[in-house]
XYZ file of C-alpha atoms in Angstrom:
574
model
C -23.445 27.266 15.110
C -21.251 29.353 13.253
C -18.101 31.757 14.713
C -20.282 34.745 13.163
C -23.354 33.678 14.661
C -22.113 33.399 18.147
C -20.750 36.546 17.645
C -23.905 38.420 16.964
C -25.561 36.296 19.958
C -23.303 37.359 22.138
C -23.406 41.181 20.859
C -27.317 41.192 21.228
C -26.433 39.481 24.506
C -25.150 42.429 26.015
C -27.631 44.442 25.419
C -29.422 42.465 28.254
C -31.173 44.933 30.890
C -30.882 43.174 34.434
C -31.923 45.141 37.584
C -35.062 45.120 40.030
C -35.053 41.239 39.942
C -35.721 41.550 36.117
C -33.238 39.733 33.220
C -34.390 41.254 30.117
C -33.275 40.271 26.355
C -36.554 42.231 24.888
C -36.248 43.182 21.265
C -33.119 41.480 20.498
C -34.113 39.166 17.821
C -32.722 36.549 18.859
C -32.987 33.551 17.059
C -33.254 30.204 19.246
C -33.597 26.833 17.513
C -31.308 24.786 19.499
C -30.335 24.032 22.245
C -26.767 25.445 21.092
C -28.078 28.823 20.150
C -29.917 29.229 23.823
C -26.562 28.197 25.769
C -25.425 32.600 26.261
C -29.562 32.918 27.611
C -29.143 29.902 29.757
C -26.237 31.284 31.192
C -27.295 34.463 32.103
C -30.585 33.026 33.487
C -28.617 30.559 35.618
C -26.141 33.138 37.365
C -29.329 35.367 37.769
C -29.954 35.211 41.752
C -33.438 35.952 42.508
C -35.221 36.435 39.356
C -38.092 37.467 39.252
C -39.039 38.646 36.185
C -37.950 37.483 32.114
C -38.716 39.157 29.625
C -38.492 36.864 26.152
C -40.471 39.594 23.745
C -39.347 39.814 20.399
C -37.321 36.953 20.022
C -37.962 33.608 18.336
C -38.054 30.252 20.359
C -37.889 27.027 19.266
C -39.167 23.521 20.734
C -35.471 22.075 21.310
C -34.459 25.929 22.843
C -37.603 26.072 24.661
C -36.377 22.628 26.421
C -33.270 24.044 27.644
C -34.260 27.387 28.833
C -37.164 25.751 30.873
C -34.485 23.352 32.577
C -32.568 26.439 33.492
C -35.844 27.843 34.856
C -36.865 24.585 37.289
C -34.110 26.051 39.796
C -36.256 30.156 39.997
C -38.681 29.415 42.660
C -39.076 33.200 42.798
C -39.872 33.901 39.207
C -43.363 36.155 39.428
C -43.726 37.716 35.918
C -43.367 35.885 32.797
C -43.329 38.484 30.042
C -43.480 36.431 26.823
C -44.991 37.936 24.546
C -44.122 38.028 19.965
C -41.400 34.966 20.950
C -42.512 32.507 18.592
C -42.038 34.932 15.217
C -41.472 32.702 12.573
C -42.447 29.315 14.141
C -44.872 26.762 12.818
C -47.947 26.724 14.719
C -47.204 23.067 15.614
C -44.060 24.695 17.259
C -45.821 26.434 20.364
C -47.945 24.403 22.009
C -44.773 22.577 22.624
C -42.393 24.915 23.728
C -45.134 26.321 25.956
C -45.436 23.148 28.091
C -41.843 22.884 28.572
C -41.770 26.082 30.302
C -44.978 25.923 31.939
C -43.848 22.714 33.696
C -40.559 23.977 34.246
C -42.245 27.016 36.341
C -44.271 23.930 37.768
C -41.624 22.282 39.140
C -39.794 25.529 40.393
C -42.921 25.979 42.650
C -43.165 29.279 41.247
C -45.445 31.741 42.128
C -46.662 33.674 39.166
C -48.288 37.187 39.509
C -48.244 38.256 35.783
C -48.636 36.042 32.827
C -48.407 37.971 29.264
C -48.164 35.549 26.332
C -50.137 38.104 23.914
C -48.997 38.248 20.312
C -48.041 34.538 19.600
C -50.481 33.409 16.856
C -50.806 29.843 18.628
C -54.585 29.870 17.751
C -56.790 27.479 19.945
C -54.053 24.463 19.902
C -51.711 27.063 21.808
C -54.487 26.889 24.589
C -53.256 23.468 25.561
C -49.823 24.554 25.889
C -50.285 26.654 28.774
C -53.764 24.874 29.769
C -51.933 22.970 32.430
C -49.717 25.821 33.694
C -52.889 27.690 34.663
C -54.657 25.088 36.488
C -51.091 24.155 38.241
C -50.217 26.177 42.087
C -47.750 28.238 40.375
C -51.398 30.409 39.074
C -52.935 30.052 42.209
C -51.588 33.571 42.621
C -52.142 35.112 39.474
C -53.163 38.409 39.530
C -52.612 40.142 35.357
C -53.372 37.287 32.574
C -52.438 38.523 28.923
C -53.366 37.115 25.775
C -54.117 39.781 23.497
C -53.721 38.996 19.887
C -53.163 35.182 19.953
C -56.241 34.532 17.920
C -57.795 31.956 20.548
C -61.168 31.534 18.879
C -64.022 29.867 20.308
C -62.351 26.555 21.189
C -59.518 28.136 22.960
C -61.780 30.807 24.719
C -63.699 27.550 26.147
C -60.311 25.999 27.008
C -58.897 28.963 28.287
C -62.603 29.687 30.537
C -62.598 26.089 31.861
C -59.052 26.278 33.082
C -59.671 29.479 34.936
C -62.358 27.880 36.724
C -60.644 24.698 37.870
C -57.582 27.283 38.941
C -60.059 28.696 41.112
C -61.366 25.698 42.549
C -58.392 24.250 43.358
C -56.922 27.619 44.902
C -60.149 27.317 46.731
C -59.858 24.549 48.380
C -56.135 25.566 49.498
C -57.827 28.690 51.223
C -56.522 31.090 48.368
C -58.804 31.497 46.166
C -57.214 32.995 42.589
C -57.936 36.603 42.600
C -57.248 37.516 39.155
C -57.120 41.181 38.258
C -56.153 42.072 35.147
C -57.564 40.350 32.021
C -56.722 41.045 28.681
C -57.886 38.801 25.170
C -57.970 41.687 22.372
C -58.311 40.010 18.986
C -58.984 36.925 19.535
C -62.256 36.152 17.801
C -63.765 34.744 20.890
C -67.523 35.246 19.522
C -70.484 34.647 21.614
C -69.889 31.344 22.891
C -66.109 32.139 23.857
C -67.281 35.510 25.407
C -70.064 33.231 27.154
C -67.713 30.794 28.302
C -64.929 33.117 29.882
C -67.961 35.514 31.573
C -69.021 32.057 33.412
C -65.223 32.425 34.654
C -65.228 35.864 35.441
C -68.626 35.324 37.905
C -66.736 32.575 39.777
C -63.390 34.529 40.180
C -65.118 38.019 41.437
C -62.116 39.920 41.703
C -61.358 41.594 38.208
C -60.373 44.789 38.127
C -59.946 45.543 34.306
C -60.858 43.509 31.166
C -59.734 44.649 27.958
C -61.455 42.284 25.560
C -61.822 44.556 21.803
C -62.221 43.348 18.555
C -63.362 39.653 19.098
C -66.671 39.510 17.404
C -68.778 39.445 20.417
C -72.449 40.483 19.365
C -75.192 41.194 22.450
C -76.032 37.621 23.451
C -72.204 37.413 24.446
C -71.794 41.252 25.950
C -75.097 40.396 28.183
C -73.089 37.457 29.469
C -70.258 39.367 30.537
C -72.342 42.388 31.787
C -73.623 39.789 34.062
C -70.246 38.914 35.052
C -69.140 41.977 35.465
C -71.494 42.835 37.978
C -70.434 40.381 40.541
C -66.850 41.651 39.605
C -67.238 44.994 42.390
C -64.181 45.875 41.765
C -63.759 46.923 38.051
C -61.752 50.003 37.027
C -61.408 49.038 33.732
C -64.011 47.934 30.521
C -62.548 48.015 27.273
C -65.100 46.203 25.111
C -64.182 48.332 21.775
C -64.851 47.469 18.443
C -68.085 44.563 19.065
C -71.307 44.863 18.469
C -73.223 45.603 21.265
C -76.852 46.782 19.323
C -79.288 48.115 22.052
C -80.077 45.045 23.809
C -76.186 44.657 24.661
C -76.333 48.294 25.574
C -79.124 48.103 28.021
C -77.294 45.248 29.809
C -74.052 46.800 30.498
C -75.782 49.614 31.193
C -77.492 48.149 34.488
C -74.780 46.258 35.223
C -72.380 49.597 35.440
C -75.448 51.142 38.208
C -73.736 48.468 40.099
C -70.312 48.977 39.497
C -68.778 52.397 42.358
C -64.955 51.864 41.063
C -65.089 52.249 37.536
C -63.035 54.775 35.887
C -62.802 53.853 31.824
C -65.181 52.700 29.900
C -64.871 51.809 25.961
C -67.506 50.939 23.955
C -66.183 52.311 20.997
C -67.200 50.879 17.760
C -69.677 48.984 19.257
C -72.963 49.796 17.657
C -74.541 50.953 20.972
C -76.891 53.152 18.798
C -79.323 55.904 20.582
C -80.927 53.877 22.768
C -78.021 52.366 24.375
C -76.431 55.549 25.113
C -78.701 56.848 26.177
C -79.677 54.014 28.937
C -75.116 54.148 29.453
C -76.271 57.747 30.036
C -78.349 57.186 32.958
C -75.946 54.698 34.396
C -73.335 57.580 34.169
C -76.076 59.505 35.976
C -76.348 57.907 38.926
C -73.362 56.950 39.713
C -69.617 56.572 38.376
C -68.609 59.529 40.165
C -64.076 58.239 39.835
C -65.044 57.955 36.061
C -62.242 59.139 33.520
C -62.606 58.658 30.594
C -65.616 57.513 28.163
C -65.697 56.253 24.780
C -68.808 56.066 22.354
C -67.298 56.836 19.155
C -68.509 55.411 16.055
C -71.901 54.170 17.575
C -74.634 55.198 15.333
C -75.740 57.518 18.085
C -78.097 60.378 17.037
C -77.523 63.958 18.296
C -80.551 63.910 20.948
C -78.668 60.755 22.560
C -75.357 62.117 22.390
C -76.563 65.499 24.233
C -78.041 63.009 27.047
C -74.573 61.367 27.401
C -73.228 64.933 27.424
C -75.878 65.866 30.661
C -75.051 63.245 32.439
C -71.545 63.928 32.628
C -71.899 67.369 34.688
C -71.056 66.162 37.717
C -67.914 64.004 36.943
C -64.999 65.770 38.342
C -62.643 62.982 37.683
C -63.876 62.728 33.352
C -60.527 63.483 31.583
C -61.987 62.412 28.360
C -65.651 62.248 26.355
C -65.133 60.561 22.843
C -68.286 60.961 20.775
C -66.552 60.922 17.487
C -67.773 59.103 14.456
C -71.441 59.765 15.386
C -74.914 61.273 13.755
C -74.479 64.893 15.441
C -74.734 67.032 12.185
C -73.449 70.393 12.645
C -75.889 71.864 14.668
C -75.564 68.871 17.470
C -72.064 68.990 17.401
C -72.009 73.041 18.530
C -74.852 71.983 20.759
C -72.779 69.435 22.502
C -69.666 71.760 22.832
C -71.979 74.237 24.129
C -73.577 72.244 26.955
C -70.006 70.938 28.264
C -68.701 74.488 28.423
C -71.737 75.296 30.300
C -70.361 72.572 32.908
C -66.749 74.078 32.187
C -66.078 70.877 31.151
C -65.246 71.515 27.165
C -61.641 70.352 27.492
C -62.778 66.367 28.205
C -64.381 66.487 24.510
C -62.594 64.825 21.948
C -61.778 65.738 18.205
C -65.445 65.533 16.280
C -63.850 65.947 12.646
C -65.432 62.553 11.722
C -68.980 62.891 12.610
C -71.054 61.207 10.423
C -73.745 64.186 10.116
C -77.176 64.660 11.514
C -79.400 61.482 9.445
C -83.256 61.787 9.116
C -86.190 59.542 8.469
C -85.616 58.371 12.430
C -88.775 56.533 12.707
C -87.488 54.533 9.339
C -84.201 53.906 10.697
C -85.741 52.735 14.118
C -88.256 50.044 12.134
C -84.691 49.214 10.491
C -83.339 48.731 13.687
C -86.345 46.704 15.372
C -85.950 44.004 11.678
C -82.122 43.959 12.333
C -82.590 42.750 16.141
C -85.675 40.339 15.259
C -83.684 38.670 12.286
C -81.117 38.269 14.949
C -83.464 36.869 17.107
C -84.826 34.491 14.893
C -81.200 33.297 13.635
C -80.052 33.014 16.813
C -83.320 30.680 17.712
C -82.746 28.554 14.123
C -79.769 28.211 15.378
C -80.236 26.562 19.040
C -83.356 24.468 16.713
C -80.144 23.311 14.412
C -78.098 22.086 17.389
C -81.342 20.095 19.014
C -80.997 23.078 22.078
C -84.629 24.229 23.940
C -82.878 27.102 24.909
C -79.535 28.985 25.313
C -76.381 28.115 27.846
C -76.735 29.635 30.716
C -74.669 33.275 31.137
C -73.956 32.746 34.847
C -72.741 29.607 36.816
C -75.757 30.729 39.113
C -78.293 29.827 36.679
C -79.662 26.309 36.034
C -81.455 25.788 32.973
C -84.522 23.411 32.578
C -85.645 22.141 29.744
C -89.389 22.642 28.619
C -89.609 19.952 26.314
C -87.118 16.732 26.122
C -88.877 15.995 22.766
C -86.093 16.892 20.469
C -86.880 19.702 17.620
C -86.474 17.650 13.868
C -84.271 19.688 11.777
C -86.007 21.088 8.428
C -84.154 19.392 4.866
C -81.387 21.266 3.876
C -80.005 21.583 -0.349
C -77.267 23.445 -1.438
C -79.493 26.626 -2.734
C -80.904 27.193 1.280
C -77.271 26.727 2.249
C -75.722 29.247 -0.049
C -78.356 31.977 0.444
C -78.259 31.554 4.122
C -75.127 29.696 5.051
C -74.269 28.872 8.663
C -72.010 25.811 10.270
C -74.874 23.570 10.903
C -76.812 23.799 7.882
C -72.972 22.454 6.357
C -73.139 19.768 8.015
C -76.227 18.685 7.774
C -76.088 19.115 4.051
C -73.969 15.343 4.729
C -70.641 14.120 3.864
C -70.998 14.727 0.090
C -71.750 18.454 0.946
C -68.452 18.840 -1.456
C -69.114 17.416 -4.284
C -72.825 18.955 -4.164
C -71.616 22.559 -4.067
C -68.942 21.928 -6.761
C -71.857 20.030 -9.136
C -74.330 22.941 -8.840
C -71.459 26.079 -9.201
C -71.356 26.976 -12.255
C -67.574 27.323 -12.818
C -67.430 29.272 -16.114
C -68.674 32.173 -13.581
C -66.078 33.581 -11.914
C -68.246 35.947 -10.306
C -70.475 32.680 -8.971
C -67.371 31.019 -7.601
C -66.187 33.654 -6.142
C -69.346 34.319 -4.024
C -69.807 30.374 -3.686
C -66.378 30.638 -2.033
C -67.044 33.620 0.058
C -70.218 31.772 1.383
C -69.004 28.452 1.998
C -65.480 30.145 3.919
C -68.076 32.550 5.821
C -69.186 29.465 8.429
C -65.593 28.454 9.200
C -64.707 27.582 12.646
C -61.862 26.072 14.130
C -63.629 23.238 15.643
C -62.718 20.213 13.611
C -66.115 19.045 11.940
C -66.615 22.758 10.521
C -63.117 22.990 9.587
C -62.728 19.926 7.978
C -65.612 20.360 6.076
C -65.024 24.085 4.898
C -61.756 22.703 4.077
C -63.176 19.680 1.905
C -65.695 21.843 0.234
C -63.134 24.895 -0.905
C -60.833 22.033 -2.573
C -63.754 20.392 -4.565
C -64.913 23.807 -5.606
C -61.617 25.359 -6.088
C -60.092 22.027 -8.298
C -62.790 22.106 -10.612
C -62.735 25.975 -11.205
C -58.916 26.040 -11.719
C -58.377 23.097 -13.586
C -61.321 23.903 -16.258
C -59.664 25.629 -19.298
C -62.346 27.990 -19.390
C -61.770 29.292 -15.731
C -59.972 32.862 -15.707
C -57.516 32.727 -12.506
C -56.609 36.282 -12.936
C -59.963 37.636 -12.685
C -61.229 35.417 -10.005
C -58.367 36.899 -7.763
C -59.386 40.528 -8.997
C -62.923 39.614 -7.830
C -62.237 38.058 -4.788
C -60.312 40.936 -3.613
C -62.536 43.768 -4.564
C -65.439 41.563 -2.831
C -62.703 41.437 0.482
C -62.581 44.885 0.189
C -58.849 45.009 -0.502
C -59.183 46.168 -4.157
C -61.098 49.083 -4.911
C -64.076 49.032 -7.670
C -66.084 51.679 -9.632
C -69.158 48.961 -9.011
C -70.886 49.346 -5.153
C -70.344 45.864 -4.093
C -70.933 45.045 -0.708
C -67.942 43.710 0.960
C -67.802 40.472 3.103
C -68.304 41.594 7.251
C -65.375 39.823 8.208
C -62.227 38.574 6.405
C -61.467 35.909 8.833
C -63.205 32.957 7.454
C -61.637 33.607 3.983
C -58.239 33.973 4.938
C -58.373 31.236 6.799
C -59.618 29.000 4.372
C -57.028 30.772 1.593
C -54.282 29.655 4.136
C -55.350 25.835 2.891
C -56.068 26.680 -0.358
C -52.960 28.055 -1.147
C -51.355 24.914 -0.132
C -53.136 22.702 -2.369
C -52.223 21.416 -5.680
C -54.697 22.365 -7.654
C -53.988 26.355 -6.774
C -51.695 28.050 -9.612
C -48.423 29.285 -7.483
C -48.061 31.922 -9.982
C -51.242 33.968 -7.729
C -49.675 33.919 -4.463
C -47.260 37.244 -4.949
C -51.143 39.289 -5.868
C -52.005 37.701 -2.816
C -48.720 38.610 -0.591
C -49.262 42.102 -2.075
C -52.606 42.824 -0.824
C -52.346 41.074 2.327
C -49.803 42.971 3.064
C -51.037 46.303 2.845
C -52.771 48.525 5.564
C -56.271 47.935 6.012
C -58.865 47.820 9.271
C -60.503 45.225 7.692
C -57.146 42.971 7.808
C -56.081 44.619 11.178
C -59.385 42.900 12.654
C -58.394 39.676 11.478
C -54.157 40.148 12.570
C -54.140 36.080 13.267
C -55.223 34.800 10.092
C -53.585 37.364 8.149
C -50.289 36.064 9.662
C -51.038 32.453 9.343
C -51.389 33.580 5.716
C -48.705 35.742 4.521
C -46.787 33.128 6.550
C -48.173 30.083 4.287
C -47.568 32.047 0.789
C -43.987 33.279 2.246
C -43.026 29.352 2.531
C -44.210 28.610 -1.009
């Protein structure tokens, strides 16, 4: 390590904050590879008596530095909060999962007792799981009480991992006579999905003693929020439900709405973003109604909600003495509803709790049109989500509670219809990928007609639209992108220039004076860009129009924060 180096370390160094029990190096960028760079943090961690609290955020750890530090940690039997969040900036995604078990078993064999965990912002994805899978389900958890994990983008695998080892952490602190009593629970962005969402709320039921959950952005549609309104109703004690930015539709709406009857201590409530529409506020209205009287603050902006709805939430709010705050922003008011609205809460002397209104969407007619819209939306949902158990050989759904046992009506198992490449790109899903066989690949390459950019592009966008991060999906998203992609790029005829133009205008990251309707979610296609890019067959010379638009601000992108950072990450190393 160079005399410079050591110098800065040890500058950075003394900004260290220690008091309360707490050693502190947050925000110093600190850069620890080896063990050599980590000797000034070992020190200070070493001389530290009774430390109970490290804070590692925004610093980079290595494997070899993460060795050292944990044997420095074996010896803090009184370390309680771990705050580790953004410490792996920079790393290889191989990187974490090992660094994470060195200090999880370190903590292990300090007999530490955690009471906060906060590992949010490391992009470990659902590998990462594994790295702290043991940790959890180890006595040093038995008394964990605030788990963070927001923004580590988890996905469905990890959310299953992550679910299961709550469970056994319980069981075993069960059996001890201390059962975990988890409180705080936080997994923003993490694109859990249904079956993640499913899989944690079968956690949630069994551990009972959540107080908040802060869960936005994570692609959870209503089979998964009527899993976790099931859970949360065993949960008595929530304060806290920050479910922002999924998509709820009415049937998720109805469900949290009866489980929050239930529910004396809550106090915030956002469902923002969430689709809830006029039904479903209006059925959250009645649960307001009845009960919630500690409520303070409640969020159904951008919902679709019509101005008759939006007056009911605004009714059933009279009574709320605690309500600091009533966002109905980003709704179908029109003029007229909005001065109605304002007018009915200064009637309660209550106009102070309403938020801004400046984006309301204006008052929409043709209701009865937009309702039969509605009804298709849910029964094409319906029926997908049935094709979908059919595809998997499944009578019927998991259960959403580890109190229900399902039985099956028929053993006889469903025969899946023939799939061709034509069903698959008009309606593409995971299973109809695979079932299309191993030369899936080759069979979407043969029948894309190449000298299209416009028909690769949307080949591309279809095929990277089913990706998961379970292996068979992956690998065959993966496979099917390269055969595509080689023959496209290496056919003189192909335009590269214009299939990046089209690819981002159909992202939504390039603007276009067509209306072209943009892809719902960016995360299967920058995911499966982060392994084209690496390929051979992908001309180098695209990745800075890449970088550039990545890079810029955009919701869409926000959404997807993990795979955008996987990617600028791969086309920063090339």
């Amino acid at each position: 390590m160079a005399s410079e180096d050591i110098t800065k370390l040890a500058e950075s160094l003394a900004k260290t904050k220690v008091g309360g029990g707490q050693l502190s190096f947050k925000g110093q960028s600190l850069k620890l590879n080896t063990a050599e760079d980590a000797e000034e943090v070992i020190k200070q961690i070493e001389e530290f008596d009774g430390l109970e609290a490290l804070r590692l955020e925004g610093n980079t750890v290595g494997v070899e530095a993460a060795k050292v530090i944990a044997k420095a940690l074996e010896k803090k039997s009184e370390l309680k909060r771990c705050h580790w969040s953004d410490m792996f900036t920079g790393r290889l995604r191989s990187e974490i999962p090992p660094a994470l078990i060195s200090l999880g078993d370190a903590l292990i064999t300090a007999g530490a007792q955690l009471v906060e965990l906060d590992l949010s912002d490391n992009a470990f994805g659902p590998d990462g799981v594994r790295g702290f899978e043991a940790l959890l389900k180890s006595p040093a958890c038995y008394t964990l009480q605030e788990l963070k994990l927001n923004n580590c983008g988890m996905g469905i695998g990890g959310g299953k991992i992550l679910a299961a080892a709550l469970k056994e952490c319980h069981r075993k602190s069960s059996a001890q006579g201390k059962p975990l009593a988890l409180k705080i629970f936080v997994a923003g962005r993490n694109r859990l999905e249904n079956d993640g969402a499913t899989a944690l709320a079968e956690a949630f039921g069994i551990i009972g003693t959540l107080e908040e959950v802060h869960m936005p952005q994570n692609g959870i549609n209503h089979p998964g929020i009527t899993a976790l309104a099931q859970a949360f109703a065993i949960n008595s004690l929530l304060k806290v439900i920050n479910l922002n930015d999924n998509t709820f539709t009415e049937k998720g709406a109805v469900a949290m709405a009866e489980t929050l009857k239930s529910l004396r201590q809550i106090e915030v409530i956002n469902f923002g973003d969430c689709l809830v529409r006029s039904k479903g506020a209006v059925a959250i209205a009645d649960a307001v109604k009845e009960g919630l009287h500690k409520l303070k603050e409640l969020n159904l902006s951008f919902c679709e909600i019509k101005r008759d709805a939006a007056l009911t939430v605004a009714e059933a709010i009279e009574d709320k003495a605690e309500l600091e705050k009533l966002d109905l922003n980003g709704n179908c008011l029109g003029e007229e509803g909005c001065e109605q609205l304002q007018e009915i809460l200064e009637g309660f002397n209550m106009a102070s709790v309403l938020g801004s209104l400046s984006d309301d969407e204006g008052e929409e007619e043709d209701d009865e049109e937009e309702e039969e819209e509605e009804e298709e939306e849910e029964e094409e949902e319906e029926e997908e989500e049935q094709q979908q158990l059919k595809e998997r050989g499944q009578g019927e759904q998991d259960s959403l509670t580890p109190k229900k046992i399902i039985e099956s009506q028929d053993s006889t198992p469903v025969p899946s219809p023939p799939v061709d490449v034509a069903t698959f790109l008009a309606f593409p899903s995971p299973e109809k990928l695979l079932r299309l066989g191993p030369k899936c690949s080759v069979l979407i390459a043969q029948q894309t007609d190449t000298s299209d950019v416009e028909k690769v592009v949307t080949a591309l966008l279809r095929i990277s639209s089913v990706f998961k991060d379970e292996a068979p999906v992956k690998t065959a998203v993966q496979e099917t992108t390269d055969a595509l992609m080689r023959k496209a790029f290496t056919s003189a005829t192909f335009n590269s220039d214009a299939f990046v133009t089209r690819l981002l205008i159909h992202m939504g990251l390039l603007k276009s004076e067509e209306k072209i309707k943009t892809v719902p979610s960016l995360y299967g296609i920058l995911m499966t860009l982060n392994h084209m890019v690496q390929q051979d067959y992908f001309p180098k010379s695209l990745a800075p129009v890449l970088t550039a638009f990545v890079t810029k601000p955009n919701r869409a992108l926000d959404s997807c924060s993990f795979a955008r950072h996987m990617l600028l990450q791969t086309l920063h190393q090339l």
